[in-house]
Coordinates of C-alpha atoms in Angstrom, one line a residue:
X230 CA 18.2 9.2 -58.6
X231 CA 15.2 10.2 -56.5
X232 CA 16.4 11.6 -52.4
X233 CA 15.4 10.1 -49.1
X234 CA 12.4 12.2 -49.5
X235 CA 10.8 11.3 -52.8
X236 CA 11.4 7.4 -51.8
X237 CA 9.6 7.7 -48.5
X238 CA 6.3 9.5 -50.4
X239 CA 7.0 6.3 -52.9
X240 CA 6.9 3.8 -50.4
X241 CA 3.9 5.6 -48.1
X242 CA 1.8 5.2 -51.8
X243 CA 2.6 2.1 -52.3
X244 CA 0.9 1.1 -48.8
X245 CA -1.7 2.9 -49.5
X246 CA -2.3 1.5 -52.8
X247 CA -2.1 -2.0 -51.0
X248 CA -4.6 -1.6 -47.9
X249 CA -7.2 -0.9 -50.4
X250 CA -7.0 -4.4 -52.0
X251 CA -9.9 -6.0 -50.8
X252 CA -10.2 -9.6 -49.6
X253 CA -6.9 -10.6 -49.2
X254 CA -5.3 -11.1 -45.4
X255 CA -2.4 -12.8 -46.9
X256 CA -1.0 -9.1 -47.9
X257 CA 2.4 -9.8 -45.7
X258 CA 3.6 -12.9 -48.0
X259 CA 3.6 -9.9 -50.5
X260 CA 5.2 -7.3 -48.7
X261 CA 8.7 -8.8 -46.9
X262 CA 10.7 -6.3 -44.7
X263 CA 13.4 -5.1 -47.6
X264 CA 17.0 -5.9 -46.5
X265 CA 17.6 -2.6 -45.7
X266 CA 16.0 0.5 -45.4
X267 CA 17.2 4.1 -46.0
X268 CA 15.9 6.1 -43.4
X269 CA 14.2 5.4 -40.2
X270 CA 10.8 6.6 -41.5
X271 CA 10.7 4.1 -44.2
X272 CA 10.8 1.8 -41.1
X273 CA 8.5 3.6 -39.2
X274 CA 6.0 3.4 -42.3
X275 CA 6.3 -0.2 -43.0
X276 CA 5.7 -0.9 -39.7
X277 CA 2.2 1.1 -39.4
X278 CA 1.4 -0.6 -42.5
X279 CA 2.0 -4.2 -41.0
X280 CA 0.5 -2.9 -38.2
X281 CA -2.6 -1.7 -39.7
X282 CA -3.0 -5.3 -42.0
X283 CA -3.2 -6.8 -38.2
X284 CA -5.5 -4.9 -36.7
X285 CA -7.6 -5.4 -39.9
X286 CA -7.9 -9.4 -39.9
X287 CA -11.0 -10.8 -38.8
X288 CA -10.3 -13.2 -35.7
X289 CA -13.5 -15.3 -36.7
X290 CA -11.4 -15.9 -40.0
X291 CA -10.4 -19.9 -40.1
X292 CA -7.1 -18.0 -41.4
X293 CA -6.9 -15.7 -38.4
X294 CA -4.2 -17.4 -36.7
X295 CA -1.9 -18.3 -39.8
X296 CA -2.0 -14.4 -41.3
X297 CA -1.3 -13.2 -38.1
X298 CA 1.9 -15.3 -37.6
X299 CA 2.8 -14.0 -41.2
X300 CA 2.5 -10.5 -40.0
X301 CA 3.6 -10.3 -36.7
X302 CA 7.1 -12.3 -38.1
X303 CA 7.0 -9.2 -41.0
X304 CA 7.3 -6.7 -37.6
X305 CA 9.5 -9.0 -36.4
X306 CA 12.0 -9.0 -39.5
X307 CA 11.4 -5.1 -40.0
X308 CA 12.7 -4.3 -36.6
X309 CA 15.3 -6.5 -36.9
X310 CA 17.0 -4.4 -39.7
X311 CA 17.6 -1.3 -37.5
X312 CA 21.6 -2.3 -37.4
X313 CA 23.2 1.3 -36.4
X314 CA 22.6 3.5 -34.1
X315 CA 22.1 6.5 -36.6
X316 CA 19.2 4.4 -38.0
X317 CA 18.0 3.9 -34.6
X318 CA 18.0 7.6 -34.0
X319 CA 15.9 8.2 -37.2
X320 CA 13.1 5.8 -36.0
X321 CA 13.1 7.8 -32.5
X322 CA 12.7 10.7 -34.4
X323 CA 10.1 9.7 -37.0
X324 CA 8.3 7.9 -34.5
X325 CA 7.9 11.2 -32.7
X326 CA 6.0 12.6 -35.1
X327 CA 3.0 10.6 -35.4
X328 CA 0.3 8.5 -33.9
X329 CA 0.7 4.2 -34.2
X330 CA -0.3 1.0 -33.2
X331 CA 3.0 -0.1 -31.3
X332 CA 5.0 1.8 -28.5
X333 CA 8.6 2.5 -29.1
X334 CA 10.9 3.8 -26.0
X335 CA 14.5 4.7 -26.3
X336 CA 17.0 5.8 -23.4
X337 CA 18.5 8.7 -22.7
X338 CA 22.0 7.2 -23.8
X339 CA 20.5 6.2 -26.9
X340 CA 21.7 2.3 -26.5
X341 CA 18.8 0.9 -25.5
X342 CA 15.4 0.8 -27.4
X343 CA 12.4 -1.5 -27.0
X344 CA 9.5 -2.1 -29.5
X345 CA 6.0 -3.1 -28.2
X346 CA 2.5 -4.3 -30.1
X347 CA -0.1 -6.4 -30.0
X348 CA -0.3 -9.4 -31.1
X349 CA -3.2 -10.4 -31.9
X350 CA -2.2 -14.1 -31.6
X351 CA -4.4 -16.7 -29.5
X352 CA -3.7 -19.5 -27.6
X353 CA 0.5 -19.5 -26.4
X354 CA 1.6 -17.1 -27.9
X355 CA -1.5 -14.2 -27.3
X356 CA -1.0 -10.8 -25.9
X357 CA 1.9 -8.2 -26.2
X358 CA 4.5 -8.8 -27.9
X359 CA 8.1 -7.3 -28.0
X360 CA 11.6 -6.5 -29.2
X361 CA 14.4 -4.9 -27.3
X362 CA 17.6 -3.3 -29.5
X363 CA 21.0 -2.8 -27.9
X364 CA 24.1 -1.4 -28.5
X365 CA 26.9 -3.6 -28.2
X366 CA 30.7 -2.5 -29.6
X367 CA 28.8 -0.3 -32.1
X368 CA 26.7 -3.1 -33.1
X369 CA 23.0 -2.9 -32.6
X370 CA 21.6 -6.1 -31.7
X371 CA 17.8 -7.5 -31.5
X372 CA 17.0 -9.5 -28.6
X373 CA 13.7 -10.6 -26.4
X374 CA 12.7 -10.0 -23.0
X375 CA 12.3 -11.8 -20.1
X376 CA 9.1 -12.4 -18.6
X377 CA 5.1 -12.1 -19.4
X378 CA 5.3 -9.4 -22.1
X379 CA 4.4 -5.9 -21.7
X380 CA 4.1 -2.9 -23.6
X381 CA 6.7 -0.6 -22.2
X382 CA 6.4 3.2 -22.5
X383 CA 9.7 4.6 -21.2
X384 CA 13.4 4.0 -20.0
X385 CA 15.4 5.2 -17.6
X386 CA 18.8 5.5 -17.2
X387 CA 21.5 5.0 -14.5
X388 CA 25.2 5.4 -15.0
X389 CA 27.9 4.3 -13.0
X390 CA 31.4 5.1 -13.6
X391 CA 31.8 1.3 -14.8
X392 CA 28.1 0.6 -16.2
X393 CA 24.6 1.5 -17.0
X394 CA 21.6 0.4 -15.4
X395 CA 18.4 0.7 -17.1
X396 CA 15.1 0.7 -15.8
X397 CA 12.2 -0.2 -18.4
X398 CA 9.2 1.0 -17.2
X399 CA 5.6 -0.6 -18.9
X400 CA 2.0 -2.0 -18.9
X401 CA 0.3 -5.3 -18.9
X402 CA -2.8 -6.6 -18.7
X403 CA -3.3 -10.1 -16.7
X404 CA -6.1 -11.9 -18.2
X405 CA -6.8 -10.0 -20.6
X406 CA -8.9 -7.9 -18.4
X407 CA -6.7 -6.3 -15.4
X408 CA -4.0 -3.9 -15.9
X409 CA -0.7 -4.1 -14.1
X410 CA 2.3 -2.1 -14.2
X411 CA 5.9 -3.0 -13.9
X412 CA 9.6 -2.1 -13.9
X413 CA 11.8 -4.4 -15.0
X414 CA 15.9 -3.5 -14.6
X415 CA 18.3 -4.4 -17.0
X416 CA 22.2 -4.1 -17.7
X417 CA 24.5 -4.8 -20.5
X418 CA 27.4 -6.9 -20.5
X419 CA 29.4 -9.1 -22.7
X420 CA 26.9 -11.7 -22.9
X421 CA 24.2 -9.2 -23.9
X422 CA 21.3 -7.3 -22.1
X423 CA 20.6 -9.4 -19.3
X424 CA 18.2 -8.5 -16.1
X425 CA 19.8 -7.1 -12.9
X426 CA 18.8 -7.8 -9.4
X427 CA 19.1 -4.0 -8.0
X428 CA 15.4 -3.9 -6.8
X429 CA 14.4 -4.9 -2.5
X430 CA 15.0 -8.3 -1.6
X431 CA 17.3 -9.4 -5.2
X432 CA 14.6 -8.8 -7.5
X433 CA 15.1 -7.5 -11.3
X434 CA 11.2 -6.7 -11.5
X435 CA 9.0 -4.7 -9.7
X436 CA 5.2 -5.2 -10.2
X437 CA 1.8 -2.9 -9.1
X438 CA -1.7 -3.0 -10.3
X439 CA -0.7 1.0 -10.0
X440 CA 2.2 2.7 -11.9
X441 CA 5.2 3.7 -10.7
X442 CA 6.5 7.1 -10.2
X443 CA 10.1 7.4 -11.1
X444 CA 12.0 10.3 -10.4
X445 CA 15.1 12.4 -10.2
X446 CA 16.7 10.4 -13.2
X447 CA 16.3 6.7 -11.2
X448 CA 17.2 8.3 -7.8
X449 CA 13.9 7.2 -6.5
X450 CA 11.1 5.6 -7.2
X451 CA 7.7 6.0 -5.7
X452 CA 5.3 2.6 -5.5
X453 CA 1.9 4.0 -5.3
X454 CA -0.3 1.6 -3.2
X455 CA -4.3 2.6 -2.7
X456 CA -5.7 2.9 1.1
X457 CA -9.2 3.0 0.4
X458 CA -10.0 6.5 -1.4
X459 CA -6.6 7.9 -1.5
X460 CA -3.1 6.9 -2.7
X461 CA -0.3 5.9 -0.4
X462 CA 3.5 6.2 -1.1
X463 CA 6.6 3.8 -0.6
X464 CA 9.6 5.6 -1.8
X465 CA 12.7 3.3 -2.7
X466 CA 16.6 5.0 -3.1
X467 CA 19.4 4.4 -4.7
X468 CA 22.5 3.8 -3.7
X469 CA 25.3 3.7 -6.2
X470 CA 29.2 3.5 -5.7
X471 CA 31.6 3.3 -9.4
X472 CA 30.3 -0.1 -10.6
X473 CA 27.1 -1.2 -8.5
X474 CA 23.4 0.2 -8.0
X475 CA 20.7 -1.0 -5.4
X476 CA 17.7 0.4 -4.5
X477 CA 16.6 0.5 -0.7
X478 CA 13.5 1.2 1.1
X479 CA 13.6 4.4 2.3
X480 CA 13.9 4.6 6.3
X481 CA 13.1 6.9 9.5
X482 CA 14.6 6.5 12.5
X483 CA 12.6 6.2 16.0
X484 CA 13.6 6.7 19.2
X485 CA 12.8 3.3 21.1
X486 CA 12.8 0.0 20.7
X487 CA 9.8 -2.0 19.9
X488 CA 8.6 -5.6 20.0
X489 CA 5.6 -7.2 20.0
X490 CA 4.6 -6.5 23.6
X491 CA 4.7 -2.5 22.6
X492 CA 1.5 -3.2 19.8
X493 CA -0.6 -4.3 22.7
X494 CA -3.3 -2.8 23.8
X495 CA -3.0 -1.8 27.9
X496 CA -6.3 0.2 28.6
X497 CA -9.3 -0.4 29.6
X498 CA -10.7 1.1 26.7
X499 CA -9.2 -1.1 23.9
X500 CA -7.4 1.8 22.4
X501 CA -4.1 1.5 20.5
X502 CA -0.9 2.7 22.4
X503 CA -0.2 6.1 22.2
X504 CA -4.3 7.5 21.6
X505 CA -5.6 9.6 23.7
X506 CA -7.2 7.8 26.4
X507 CA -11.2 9.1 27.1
X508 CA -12.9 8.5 30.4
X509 CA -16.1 5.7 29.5
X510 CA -19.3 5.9 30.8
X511 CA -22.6 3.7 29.9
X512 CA -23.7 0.2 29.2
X513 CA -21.8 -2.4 26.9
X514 CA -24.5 -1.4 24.1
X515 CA -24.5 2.3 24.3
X516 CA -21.5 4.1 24.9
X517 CA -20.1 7.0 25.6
X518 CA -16.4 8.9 25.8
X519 CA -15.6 12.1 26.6
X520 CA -12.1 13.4 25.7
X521 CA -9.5 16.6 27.7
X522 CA -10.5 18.5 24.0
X523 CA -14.5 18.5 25.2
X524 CA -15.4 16.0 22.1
X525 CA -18.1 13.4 23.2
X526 CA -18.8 10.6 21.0
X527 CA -21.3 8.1 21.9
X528 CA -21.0 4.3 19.8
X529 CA -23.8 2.4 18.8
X530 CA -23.7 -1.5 16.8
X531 CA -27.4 -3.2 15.9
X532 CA -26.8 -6.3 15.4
X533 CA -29.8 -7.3 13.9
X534 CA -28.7 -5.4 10.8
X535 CA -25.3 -5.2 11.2
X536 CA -24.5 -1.8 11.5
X537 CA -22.6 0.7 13.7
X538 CA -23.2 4.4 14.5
X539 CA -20.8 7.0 15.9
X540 CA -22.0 10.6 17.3
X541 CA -19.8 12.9 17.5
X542 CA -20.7 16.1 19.7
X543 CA -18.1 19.0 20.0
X544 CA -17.8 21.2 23.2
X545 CA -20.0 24.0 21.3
X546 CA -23.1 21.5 20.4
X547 CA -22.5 20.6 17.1
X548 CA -23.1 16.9 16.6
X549 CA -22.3 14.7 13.6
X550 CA -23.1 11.4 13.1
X551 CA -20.7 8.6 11.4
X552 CA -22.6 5.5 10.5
X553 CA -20.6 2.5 8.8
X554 CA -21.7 -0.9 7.9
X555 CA -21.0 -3.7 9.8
X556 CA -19.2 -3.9 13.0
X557 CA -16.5 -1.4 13.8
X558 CA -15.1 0.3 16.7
X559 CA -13.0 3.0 18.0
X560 CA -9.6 2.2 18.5
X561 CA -8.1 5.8 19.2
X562 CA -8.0 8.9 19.1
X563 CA -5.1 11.7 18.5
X564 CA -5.7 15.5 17.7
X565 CA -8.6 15.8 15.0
X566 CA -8.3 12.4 13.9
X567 CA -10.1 9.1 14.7
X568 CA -8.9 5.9 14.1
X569 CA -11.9 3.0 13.7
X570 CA -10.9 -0.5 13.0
X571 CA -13.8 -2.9 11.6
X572 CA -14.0 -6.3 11.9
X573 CA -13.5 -8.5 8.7
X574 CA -13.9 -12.0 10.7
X575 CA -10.9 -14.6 9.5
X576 CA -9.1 -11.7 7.7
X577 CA -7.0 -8.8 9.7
X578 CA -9.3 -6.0 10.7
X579 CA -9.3 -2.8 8.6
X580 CA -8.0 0.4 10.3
X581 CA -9.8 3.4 9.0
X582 CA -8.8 7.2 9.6
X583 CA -11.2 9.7 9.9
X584 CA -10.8 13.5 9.8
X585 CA -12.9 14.9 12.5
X586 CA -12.6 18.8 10.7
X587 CA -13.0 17.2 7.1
X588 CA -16.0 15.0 8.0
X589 CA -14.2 12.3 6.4
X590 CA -12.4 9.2 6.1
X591 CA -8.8 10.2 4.9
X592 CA -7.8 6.6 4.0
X593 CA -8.5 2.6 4.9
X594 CA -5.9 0.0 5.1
X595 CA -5.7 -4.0 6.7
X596 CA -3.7 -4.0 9.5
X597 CA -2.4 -6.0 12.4
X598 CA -0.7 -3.9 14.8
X599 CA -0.4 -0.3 15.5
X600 CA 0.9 2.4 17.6
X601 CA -0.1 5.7 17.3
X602 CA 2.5 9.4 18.0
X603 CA 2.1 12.6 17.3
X604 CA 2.3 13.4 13.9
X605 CA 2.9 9.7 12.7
X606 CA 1.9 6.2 12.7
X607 CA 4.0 3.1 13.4
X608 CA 2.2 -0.6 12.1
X609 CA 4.0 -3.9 11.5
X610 CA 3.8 -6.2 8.5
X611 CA 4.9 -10.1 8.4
X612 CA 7.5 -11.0 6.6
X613 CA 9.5 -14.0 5.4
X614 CA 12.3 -15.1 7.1
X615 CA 14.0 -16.1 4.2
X616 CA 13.9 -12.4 3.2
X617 CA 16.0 -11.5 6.6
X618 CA 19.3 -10.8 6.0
X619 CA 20.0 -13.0 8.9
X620 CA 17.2 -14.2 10.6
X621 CA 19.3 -15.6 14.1
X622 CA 20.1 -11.7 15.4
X623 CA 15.9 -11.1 15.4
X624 CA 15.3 -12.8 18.8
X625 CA 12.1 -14.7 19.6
X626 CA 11.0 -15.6 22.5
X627 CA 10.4 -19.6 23.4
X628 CA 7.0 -18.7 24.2
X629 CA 6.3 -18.0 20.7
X630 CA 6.4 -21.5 19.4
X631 CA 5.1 -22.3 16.1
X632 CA 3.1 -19.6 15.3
X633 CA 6.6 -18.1 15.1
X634 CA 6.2 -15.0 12.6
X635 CA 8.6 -12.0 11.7
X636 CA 7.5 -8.5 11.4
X637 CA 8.8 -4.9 10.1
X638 CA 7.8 -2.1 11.6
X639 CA 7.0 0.9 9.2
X640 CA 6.2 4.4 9.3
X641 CA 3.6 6.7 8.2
X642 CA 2.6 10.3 8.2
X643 CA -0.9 9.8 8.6
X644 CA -2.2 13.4 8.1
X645 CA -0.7 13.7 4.4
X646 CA -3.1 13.8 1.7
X647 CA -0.7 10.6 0.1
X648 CA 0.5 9.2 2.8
X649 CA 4.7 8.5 3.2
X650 CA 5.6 5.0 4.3
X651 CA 8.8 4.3 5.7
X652 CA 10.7 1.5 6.9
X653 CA 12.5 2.1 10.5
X654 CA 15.1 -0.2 10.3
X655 CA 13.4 -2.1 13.3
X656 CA 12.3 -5.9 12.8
X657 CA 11.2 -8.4 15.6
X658 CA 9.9 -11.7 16.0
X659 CA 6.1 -12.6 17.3
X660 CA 3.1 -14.9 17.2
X661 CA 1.1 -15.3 13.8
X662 CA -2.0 -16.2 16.0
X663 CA -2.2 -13.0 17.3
X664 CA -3.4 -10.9 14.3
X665 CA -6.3 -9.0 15.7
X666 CA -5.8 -4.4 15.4
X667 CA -7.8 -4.5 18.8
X668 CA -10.1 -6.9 20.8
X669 CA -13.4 -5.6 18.9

């Protein structure tokens, strides 16, 4: 009786012998997952051989569509006889070893394991396709997931006393043409792998046309968000007790109060609360202002072709000029940095940082309100009021009326390379109309 070995070179020749035959698509009507397969890279092989008859058919083929229904059903079947965990643990292993066409992701506990492809298929049923395998009273069973499919790449794992969460981290691509990234949380219970509602505001899923940095085994998780050239950071927590796991954004404390009245600006300049304020001399057209640190810095908009100019002139004479395209403004000031918000007519303006040392601008980002300190920044963005966890202890003001709006008030370190931002626990109530950074 030939070993595991001997039968796994057999089978391997066998598809070997096969992809060579030449004209025929229908190969899969000839090649049905066996009942049951010996070791885990006897799976592993049949399914790069499936795999490989797929990415071989010709989609202008008037057959296309049928052969690949008969082959994606043949991954189908083959995954679908992994029925113990010891032959799941061979197809981790063998999977390890080599290159394929499909992704294959199993926890760290070893009960949870999710196989990804493409399709191939058009029309309904296009894109990825995929599989996940659980372990259920020593039993593993196939099931499918929730959701537009996605090809996921890894799986984390989060243990409670009572249950595991896991986290199943992938990537999509929405039209065919734009990626996105996603993490979708699931638990299992004695109905099965179901999805779990541990993420901000009760979701299960977490979506970002950038991918997510997960870290410390689940105990946070970074959403990367892009402000202009760099990448900005919200960081999320978890907070677990014996049978329950939610993550939270995570939050910085400031000392006061604020409210809407605390965004506006009070100067004659039009700078943001808390810049430096510059004394102002010159004509509406042309001017100039000079700050404590000796920096001048004289502003300039032509109209006629749209563009504004910013000279910068340091107490020793050295000048440097910041042009920009269309028409933007200084807003503040604080330390080295200068903050220039641009008008983007019916949309919020833009609030730009620039590094006066660097020569620079560190990052962009739309925003509404903003009030600048020391080291940090606080802004303010609008939020649902369905999303408050009780929306009558934010009070508004009767003067607000129907342009009624709720806001959060977040925090970031706006001299890091990747920005922080942090929620501050603070939320108040204020007028939608009023969505203008600075009267430009």
């Amino acid at each position: 009786m030939m070993d595991s070995k001997i039968r796994c070179f057999a089978l391997l020749g066998l598809f070997a012998i096969l992809l060579t035959a030449c004209g025929n698509n229908n190969l899969s009507k000839k090649t049905p997952a066996p009942p049951h397969f010996n070791h885990g890279r006897e799976l592993i092989a049949h399914l790069d051989y499936n795999l490989s008859l797929l990415k071989k058919l010709d989609a202008n083929d008037e057959e296309f569509n049928e052969n690949a229904v008969l082959i994606n059903e043949q991954i189908r079947k083959t995954i679908e006889r992994i029925q113990s965990k010891k032959l799941l643990e061979q197809v981790c292993k063998s999977y390890n070893i080599l290159e394929h066409d499909f992704t294959f992701t199993l926890s760290r506990d070893e009960k949870v394991g999710v196989f990804s492809w493409e399709s191939r298929m058009q029309g309904a049923f296009q894109g990825i396709r995929n599989i996940a395998l659980y372990s259920n009273k020593g039993k593993i069973v196939p099931t499918s997931l929730y959701g537009e499919s996605i090809a996921y790449q890894q799986i984390h794992t989060i243990k409670t006393s009572a249950k595991s969460f896991y986290l199943l981290q992938g990537k999509g691509a929405a039209h065919t043409t734009e990626e996105f990234f996603r993490l979708d949380a699931h638990t299992i219970n004695e109905d099965g792998m179901e999805l779990a509602k541990i993420f901000p505001n009760r979701q299960s899923s977490m979506v970002s046309p950038l991918d997510f940095n997960v870290e410390m085994d689940g105990s946070l998780i970074l959403k990367p968000e892009t402000w202009g050239t760099t990448l900005a950071y919200r960081p999320l927590e978890l907070l677990a007790d014996h049978q329950n796991v939610n993550y939270v954004e995570s939050t910085t404390s400031i000392d006061q109060q604020l409210g809407s009245k605390a965004f506006e600006t009070r100067n004659s300049n039009n700078f943001l609360q808390g810049s430096e304020i510059p004394k102002k001399i010159g004509r509406v057209s042309d001017e100039s202002f000079f700050f404590v640190d000796g920096l001048e810095i004289q502003t300039f908009y032509h109209e006629e072709n749209n563009q504004s100019l910013f000279k910068l002139t340091t107490p020793s004479g050295i000048e440097t000029e910041i042009p920009w395209d269309g028409k933007v403004s200084l807003v503040a000031k604080k330390n080295h940095f200068l903050f220039f918000s641009e008008d983007m007519g019916s949309s919020p303006g833009r609030l730009h940082l620039y590094n006066i040392s660097q020569k620079n601008v560190q990052w962009s980002r739309p925003m509404t309100k903003a009030f600048i300190l020391d080291d940090s920044m606080l802004f303010t963005e609008e939020i649902e009021s369905y999303l408050l966890s009780n929306p009558n202890e934010v009070s508004c003001s009767s003067s607000v009326g129907v342009n009624r709006a709720y806001y959060k008030v977040y925090s970031v370190s706006y001299g890091e390379k990747h920005p922080i931002v942090e929620f501050t626990n603070q939320i108040f109530c204020g007028s939608s109309s009023n969505n203008l950074l600075a009267k430009l």
